[in-house]
Coordinates of N, CA, C and O in Angstrom, one line a residue:
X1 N 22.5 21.4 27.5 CA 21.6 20.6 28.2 C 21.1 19.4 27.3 O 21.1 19.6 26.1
X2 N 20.8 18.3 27.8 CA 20.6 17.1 27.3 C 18.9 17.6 26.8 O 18.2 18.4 27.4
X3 N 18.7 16.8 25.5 CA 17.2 17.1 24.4 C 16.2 16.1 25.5 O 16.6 15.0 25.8
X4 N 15.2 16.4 25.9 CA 14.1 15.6 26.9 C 13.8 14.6 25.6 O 14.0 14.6 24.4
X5 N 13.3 13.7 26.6 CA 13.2 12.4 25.5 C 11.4 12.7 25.4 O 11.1 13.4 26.3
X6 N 10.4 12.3 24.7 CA 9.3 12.5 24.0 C 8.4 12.6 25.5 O 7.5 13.6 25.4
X7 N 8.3 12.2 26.3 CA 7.1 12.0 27.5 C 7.2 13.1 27.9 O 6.1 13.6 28.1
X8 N 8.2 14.0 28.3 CA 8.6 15.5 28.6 C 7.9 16.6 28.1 O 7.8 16.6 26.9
X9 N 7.5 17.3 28.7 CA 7.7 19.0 27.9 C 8.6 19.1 27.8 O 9.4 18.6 28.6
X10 N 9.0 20.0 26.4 CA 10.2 20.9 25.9 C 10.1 22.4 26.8 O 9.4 23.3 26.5
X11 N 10.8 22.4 27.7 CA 11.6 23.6 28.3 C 11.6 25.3 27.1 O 12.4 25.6 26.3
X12 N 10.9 25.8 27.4 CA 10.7 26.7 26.3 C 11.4 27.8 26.9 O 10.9 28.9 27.2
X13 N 13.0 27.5 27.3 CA 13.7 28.9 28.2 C 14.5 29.3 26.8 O 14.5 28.4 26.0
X14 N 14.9 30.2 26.6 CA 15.5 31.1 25.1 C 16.9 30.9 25.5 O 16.9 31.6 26.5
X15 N 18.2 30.3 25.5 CA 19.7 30.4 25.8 C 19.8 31.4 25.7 O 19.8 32.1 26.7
X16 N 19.9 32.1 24.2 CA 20.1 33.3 24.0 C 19.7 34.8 25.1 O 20.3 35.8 25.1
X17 N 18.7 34.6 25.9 CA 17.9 35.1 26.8 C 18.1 35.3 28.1 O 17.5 36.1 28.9
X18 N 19.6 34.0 28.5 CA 19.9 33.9 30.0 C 20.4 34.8 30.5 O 21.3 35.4 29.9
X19 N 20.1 35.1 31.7 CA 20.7 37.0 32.1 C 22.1 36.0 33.1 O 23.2 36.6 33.2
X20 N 22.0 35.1 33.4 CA 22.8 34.2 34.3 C 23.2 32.4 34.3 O 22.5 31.4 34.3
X21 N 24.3 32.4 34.1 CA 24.4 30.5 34.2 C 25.4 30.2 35.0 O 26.6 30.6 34.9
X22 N 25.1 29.7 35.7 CA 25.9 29.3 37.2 C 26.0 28.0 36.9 O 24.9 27.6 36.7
X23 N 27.1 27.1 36.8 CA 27.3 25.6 37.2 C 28.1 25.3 38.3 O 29.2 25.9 38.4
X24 N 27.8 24.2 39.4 CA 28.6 23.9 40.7 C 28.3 22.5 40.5 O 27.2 21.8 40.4
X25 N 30.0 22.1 40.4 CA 30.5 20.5 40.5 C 30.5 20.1 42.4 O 31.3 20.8 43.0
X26 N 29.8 19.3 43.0 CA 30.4 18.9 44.1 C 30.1 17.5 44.4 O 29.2 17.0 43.7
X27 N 30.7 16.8 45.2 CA 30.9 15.9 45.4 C 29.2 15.1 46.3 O 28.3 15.8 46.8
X28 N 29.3 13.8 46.1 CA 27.9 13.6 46.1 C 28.5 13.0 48.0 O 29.0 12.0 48.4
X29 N 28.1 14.1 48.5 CA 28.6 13.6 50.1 C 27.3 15.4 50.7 O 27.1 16.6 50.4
X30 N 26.8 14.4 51.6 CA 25.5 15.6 52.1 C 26.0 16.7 53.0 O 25.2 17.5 53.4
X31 N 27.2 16.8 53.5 CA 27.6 18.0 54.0 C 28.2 18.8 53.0 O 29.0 19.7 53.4
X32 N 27.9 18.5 51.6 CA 28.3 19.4 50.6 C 27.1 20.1 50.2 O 27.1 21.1 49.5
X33 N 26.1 19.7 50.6 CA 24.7 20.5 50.2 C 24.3 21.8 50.4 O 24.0 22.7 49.6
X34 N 24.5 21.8 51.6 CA 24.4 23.0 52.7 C 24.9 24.6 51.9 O 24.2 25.6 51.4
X35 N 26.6 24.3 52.0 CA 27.4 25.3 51.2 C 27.0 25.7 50.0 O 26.9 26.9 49.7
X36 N 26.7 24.6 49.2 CA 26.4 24.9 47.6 C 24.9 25.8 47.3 O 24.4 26.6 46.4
X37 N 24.3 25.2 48.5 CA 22.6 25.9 48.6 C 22.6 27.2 48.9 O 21.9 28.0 48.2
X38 N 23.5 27.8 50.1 CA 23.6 28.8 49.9 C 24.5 29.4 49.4 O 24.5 30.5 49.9
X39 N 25.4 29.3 48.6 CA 26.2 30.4 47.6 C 25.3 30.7 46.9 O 24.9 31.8 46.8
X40 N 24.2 29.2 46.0 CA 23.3 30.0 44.7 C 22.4 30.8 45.6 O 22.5 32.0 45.4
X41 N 21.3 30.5 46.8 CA 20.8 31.3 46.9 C 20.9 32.8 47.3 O 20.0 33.6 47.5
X42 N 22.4 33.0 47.2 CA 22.8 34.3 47.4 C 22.8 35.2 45.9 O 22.5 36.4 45.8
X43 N 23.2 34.1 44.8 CA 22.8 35.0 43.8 C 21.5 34.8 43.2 O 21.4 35.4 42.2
X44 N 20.4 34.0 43.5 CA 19.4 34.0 43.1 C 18.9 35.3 43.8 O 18.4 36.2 43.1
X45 N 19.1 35.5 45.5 CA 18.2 36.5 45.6 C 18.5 37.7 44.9 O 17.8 38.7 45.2
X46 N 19.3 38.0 44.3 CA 20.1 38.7 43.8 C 19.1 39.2 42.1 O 19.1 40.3 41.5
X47 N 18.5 38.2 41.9 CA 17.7 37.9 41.1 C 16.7 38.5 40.2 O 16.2 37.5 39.8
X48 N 16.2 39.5 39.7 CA 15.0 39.8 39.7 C 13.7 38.9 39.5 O 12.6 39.1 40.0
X49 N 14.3 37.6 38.4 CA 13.3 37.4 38.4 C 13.3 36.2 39.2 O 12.8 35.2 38.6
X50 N 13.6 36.0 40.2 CA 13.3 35.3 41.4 C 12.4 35.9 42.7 O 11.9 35.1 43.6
X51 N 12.1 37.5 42.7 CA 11.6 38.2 43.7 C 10.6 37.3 44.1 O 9.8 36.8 43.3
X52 N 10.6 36.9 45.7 CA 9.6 36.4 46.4 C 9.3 35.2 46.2 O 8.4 34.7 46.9
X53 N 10.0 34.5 45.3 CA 9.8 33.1 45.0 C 11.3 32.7 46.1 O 11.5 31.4 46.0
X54 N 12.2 33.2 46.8 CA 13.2 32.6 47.1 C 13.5 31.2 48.2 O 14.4 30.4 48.1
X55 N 12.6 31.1 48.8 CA 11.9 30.3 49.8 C 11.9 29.0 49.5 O 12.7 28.2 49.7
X56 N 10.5 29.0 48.5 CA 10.3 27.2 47.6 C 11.4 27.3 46.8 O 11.6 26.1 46.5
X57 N 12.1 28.1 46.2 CA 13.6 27.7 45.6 C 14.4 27.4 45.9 O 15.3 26.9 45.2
X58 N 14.5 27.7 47.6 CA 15.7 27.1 48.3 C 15.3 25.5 49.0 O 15.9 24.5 49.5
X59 N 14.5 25.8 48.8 CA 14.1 24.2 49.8 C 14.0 23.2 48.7 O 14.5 22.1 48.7
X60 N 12.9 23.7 47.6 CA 13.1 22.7 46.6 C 14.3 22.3 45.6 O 14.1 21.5 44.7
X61 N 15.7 23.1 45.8 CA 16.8 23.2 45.1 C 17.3 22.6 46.1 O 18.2 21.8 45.6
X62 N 17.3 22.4 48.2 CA 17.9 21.6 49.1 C 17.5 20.0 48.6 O 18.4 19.2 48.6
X63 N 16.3 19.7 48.3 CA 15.5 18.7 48.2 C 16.0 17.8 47.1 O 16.0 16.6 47.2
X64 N 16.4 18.6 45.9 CA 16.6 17.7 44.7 C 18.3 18.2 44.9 O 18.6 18.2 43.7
X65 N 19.3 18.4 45.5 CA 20.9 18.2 45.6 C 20.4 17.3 47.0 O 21.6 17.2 46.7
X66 N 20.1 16.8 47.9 CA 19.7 16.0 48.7 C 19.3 14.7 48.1 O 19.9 13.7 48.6
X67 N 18.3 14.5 47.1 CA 18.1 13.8 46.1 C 19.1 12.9 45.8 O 19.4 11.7 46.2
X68 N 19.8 13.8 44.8 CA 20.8 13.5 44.2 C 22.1 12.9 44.8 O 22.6 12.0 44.2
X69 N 22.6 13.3 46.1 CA 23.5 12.6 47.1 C 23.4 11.6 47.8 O 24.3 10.7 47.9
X70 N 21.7 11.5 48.7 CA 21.0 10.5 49.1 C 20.8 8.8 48.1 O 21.2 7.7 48.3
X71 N 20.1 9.3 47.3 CA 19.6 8.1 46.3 C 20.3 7.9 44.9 O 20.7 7.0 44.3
X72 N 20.3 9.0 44.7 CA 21.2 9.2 42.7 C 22.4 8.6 43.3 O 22.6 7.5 43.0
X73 N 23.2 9.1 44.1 CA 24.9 8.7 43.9 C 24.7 7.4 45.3 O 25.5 6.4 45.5
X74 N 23.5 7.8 46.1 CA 24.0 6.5 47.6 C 25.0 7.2 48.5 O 24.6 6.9 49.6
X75 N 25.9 7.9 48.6 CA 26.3 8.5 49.5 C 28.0 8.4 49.3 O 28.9 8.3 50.2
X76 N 28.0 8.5 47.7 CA 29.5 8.0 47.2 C 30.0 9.3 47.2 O 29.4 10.1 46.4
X77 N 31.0 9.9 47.8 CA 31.8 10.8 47.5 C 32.5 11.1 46.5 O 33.1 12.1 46.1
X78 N 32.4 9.7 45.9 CA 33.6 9.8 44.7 C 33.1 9.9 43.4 O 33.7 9.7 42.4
X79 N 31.5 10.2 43.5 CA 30.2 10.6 42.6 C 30.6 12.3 43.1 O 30.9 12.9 44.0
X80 N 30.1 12.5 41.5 CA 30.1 14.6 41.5 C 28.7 14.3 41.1 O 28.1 13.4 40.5
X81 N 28.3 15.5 41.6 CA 26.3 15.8 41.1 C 26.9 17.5 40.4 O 28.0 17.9 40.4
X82 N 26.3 17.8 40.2 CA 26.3 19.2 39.4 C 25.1 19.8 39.0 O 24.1 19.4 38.6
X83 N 25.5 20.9 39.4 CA 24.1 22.3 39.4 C 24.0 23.3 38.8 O 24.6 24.2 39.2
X84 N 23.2 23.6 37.6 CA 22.8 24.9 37.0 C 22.2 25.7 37.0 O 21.0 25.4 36.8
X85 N 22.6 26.9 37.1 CA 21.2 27.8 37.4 C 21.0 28.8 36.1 O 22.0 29.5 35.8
X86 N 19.8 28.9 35.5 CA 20.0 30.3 34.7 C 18.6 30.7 35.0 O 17.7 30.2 35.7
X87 N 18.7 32.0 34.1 CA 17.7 32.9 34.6 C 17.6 33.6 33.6 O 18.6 33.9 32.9
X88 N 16.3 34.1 33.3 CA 15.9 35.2 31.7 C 14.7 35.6 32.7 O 14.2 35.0 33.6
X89 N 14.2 37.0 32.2 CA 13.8 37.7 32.8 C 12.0 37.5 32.4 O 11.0 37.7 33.1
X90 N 11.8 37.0 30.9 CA 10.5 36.3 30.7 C 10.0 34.9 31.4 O 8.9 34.7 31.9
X91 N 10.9 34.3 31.4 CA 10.8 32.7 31.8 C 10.7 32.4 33.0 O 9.9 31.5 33.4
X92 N 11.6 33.2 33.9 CA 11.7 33.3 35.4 C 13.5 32.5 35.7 O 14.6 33.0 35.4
X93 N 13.3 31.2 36.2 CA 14.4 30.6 37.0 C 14.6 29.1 36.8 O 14.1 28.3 37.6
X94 N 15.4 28.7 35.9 CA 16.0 27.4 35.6 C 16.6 26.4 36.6 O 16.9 27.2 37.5
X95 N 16.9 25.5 36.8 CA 17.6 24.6 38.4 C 17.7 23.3 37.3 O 16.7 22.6 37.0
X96 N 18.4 23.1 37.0 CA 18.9 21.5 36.9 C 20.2 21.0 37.6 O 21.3 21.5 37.5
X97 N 19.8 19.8 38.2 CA 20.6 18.7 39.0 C 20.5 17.9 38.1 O 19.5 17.6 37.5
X98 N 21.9 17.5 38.0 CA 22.3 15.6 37.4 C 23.1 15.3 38.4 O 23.9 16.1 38.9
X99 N 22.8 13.9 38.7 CA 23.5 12.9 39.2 C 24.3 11.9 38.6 O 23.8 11.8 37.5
X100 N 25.3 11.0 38.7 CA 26.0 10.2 38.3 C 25.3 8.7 39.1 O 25.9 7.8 39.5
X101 N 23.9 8.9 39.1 CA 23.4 7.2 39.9 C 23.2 6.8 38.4 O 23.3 7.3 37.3
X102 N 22.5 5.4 39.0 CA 21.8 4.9 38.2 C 20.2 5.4 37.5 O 19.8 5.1 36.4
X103 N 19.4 6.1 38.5 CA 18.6 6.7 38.0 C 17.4 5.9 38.6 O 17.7 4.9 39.3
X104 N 16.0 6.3 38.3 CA 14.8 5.8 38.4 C 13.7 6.2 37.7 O 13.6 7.4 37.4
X105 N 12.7 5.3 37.4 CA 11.5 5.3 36.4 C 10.4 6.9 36.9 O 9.3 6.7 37.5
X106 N 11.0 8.2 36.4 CA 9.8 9.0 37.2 C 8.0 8.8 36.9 O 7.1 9.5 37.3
X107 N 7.9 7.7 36.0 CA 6.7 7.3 36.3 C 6.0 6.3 36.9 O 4.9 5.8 36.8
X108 N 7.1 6.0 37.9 CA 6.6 4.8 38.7 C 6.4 5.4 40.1 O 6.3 4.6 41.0
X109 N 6.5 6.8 40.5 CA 6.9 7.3 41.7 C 5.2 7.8 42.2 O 4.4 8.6 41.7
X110 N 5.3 6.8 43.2 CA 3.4 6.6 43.8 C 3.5 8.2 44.0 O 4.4 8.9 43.7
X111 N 2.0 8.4 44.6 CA 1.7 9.5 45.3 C 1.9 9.2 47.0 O 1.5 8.4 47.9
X112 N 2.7 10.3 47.0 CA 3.4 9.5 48.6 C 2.0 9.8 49.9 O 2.0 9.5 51.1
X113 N 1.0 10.6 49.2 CA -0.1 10.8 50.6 C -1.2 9.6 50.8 O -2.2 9.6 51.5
X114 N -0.6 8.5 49.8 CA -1.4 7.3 49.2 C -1.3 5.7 50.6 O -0.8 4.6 50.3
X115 N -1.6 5.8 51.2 CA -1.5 4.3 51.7 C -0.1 4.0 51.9 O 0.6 4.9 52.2
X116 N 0.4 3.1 51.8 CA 1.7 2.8 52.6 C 3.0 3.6 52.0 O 4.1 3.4 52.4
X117 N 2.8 4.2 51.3 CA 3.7 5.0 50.4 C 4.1 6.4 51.2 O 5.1 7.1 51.0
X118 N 3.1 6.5 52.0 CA 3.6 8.0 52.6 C 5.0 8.2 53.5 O 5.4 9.3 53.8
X119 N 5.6 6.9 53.6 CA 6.5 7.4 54.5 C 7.7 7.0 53.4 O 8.8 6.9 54.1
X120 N 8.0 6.7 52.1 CA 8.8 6.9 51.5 C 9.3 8.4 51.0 O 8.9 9.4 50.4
X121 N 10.7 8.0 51.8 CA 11.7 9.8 51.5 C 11.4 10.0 50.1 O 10.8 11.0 49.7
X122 N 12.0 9.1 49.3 CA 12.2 9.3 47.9 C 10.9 9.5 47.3 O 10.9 9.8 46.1
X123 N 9.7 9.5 47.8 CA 8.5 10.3 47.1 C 8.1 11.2 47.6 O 7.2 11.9 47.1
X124 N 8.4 11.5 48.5 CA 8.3 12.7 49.4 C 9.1 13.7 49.1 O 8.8 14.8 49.6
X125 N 10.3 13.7 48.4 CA 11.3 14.3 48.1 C 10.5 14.9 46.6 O 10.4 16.1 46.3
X126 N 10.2 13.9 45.8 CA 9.7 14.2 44.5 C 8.4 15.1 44.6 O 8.4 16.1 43.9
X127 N 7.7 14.9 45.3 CA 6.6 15.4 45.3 C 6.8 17.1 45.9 O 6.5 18.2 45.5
X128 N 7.2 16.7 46.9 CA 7.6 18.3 47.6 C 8.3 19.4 46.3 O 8.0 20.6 46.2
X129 N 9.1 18.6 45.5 CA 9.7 19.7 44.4 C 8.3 19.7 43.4 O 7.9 20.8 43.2
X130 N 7.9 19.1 43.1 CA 6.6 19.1 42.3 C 5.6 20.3 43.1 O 5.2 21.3 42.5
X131 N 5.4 20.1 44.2 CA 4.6 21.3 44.7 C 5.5 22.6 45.0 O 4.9 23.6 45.4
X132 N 6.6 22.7 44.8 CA 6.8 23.9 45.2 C 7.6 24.4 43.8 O 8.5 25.3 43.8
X133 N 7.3 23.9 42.8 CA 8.3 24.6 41.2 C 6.9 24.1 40.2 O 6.1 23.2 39.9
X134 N 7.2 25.5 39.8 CA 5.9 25.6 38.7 C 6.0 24.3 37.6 O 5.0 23.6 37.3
X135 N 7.4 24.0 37.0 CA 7.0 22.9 35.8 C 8.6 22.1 36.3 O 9.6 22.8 36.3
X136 N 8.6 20.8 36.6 CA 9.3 20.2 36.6 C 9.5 18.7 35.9 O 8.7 17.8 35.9
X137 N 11.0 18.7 35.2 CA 11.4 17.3 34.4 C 12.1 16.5 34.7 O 13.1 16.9 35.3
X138 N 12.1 15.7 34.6 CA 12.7 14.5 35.4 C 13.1 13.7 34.0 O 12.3 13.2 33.2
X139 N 14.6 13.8 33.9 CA 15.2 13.4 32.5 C 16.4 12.1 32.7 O 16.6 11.8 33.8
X140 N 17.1 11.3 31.4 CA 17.9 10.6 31.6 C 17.7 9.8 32.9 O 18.4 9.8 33.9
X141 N 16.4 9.0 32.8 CA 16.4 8.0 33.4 C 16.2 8.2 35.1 O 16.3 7.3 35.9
X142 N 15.8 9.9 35.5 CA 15.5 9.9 36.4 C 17.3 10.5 37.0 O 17.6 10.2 38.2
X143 N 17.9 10.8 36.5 CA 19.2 11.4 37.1 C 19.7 13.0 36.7 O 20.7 13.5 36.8
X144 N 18.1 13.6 36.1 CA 18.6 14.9 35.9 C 17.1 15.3 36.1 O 16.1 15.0 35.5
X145 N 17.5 16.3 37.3 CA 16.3 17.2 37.7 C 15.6 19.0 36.8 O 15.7 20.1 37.4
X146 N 15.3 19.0 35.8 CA 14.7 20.4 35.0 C 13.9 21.1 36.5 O 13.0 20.3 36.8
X147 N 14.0 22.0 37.1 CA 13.1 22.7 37.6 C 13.0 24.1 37.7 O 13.9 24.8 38.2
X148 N 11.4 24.6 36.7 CA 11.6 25.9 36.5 C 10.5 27.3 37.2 O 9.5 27.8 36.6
X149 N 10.9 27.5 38.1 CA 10.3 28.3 38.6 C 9.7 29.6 38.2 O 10.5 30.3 38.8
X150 N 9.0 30.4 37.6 CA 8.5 31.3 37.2 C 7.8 32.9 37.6 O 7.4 33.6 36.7

């Protein structure tokens, strides 16, 4: 994984520690979402340390590979996004998405419940994984999603 640049928290998951690492190449085209969402969440539920968290993991893991196909790549098929999953039994549940876009400033992303801002997908999208994943990073320029559920 790519080192977070200084505005970030450092991800304190142990490599050595991962009981699981799943990576899925797919094409940045949104009828690829679907399939890929549910393979991992077949082995997440699978999970221990996912018990009962599987829900906001599935929607907020639909939300940011949606993300990423929608806005990261634009709807280029011929863009791959890529998904990893690990898991340690202290830490809980790792999720990072990269995209192949150009990216965006995650500190310029309003509060979407704010005045004219509410009806922007792209902050509604951000915010929704923010409320439903305990610590989330937003890396390389806004094209790699850290989300770690616990």
């Amino acid at each position: 994984m790519n080192t977070p640049d200084d505005s970030f928290p450092t991800c304190d998951f142990d490599a050595d520690k991962l009981l699981l690492k799943l990576r899925v190449t797919l094409a940045a085209d949104k009828n690829a979402v679907d399939p890929v969402v549910r393979s991992i969440m077949e082995i997440v539920r699978k999970m221990q340390c996912a018990a009962g968290k599987e829900d906001p993991i599935e929607l907020a893991l639909t939300e940011a590979l949606a993300n990423a196909v929608v806005h990261g790549c634009e709807c280029d098929a011929s863009k791959v996004i890529e998904c990893v999953v690990a898991c340690d039994e202290v830490h809980g549940m790792l999720i990072v998405v990269r995209d192949q876009g150009k990216g965006f400033d995650p500190n310029a992303i309003p509060n979407p419940v704010v005045g004219e801002n509410i009806y922007s997908n792209h902050v509604l999208v951000i915010f929704l994984i923010n409320q439903l994943i305990d610590e989330v990073m937003f890396l390389n320029n806004g094209t790699e999603i850290h989300m770690i559920k616990r």
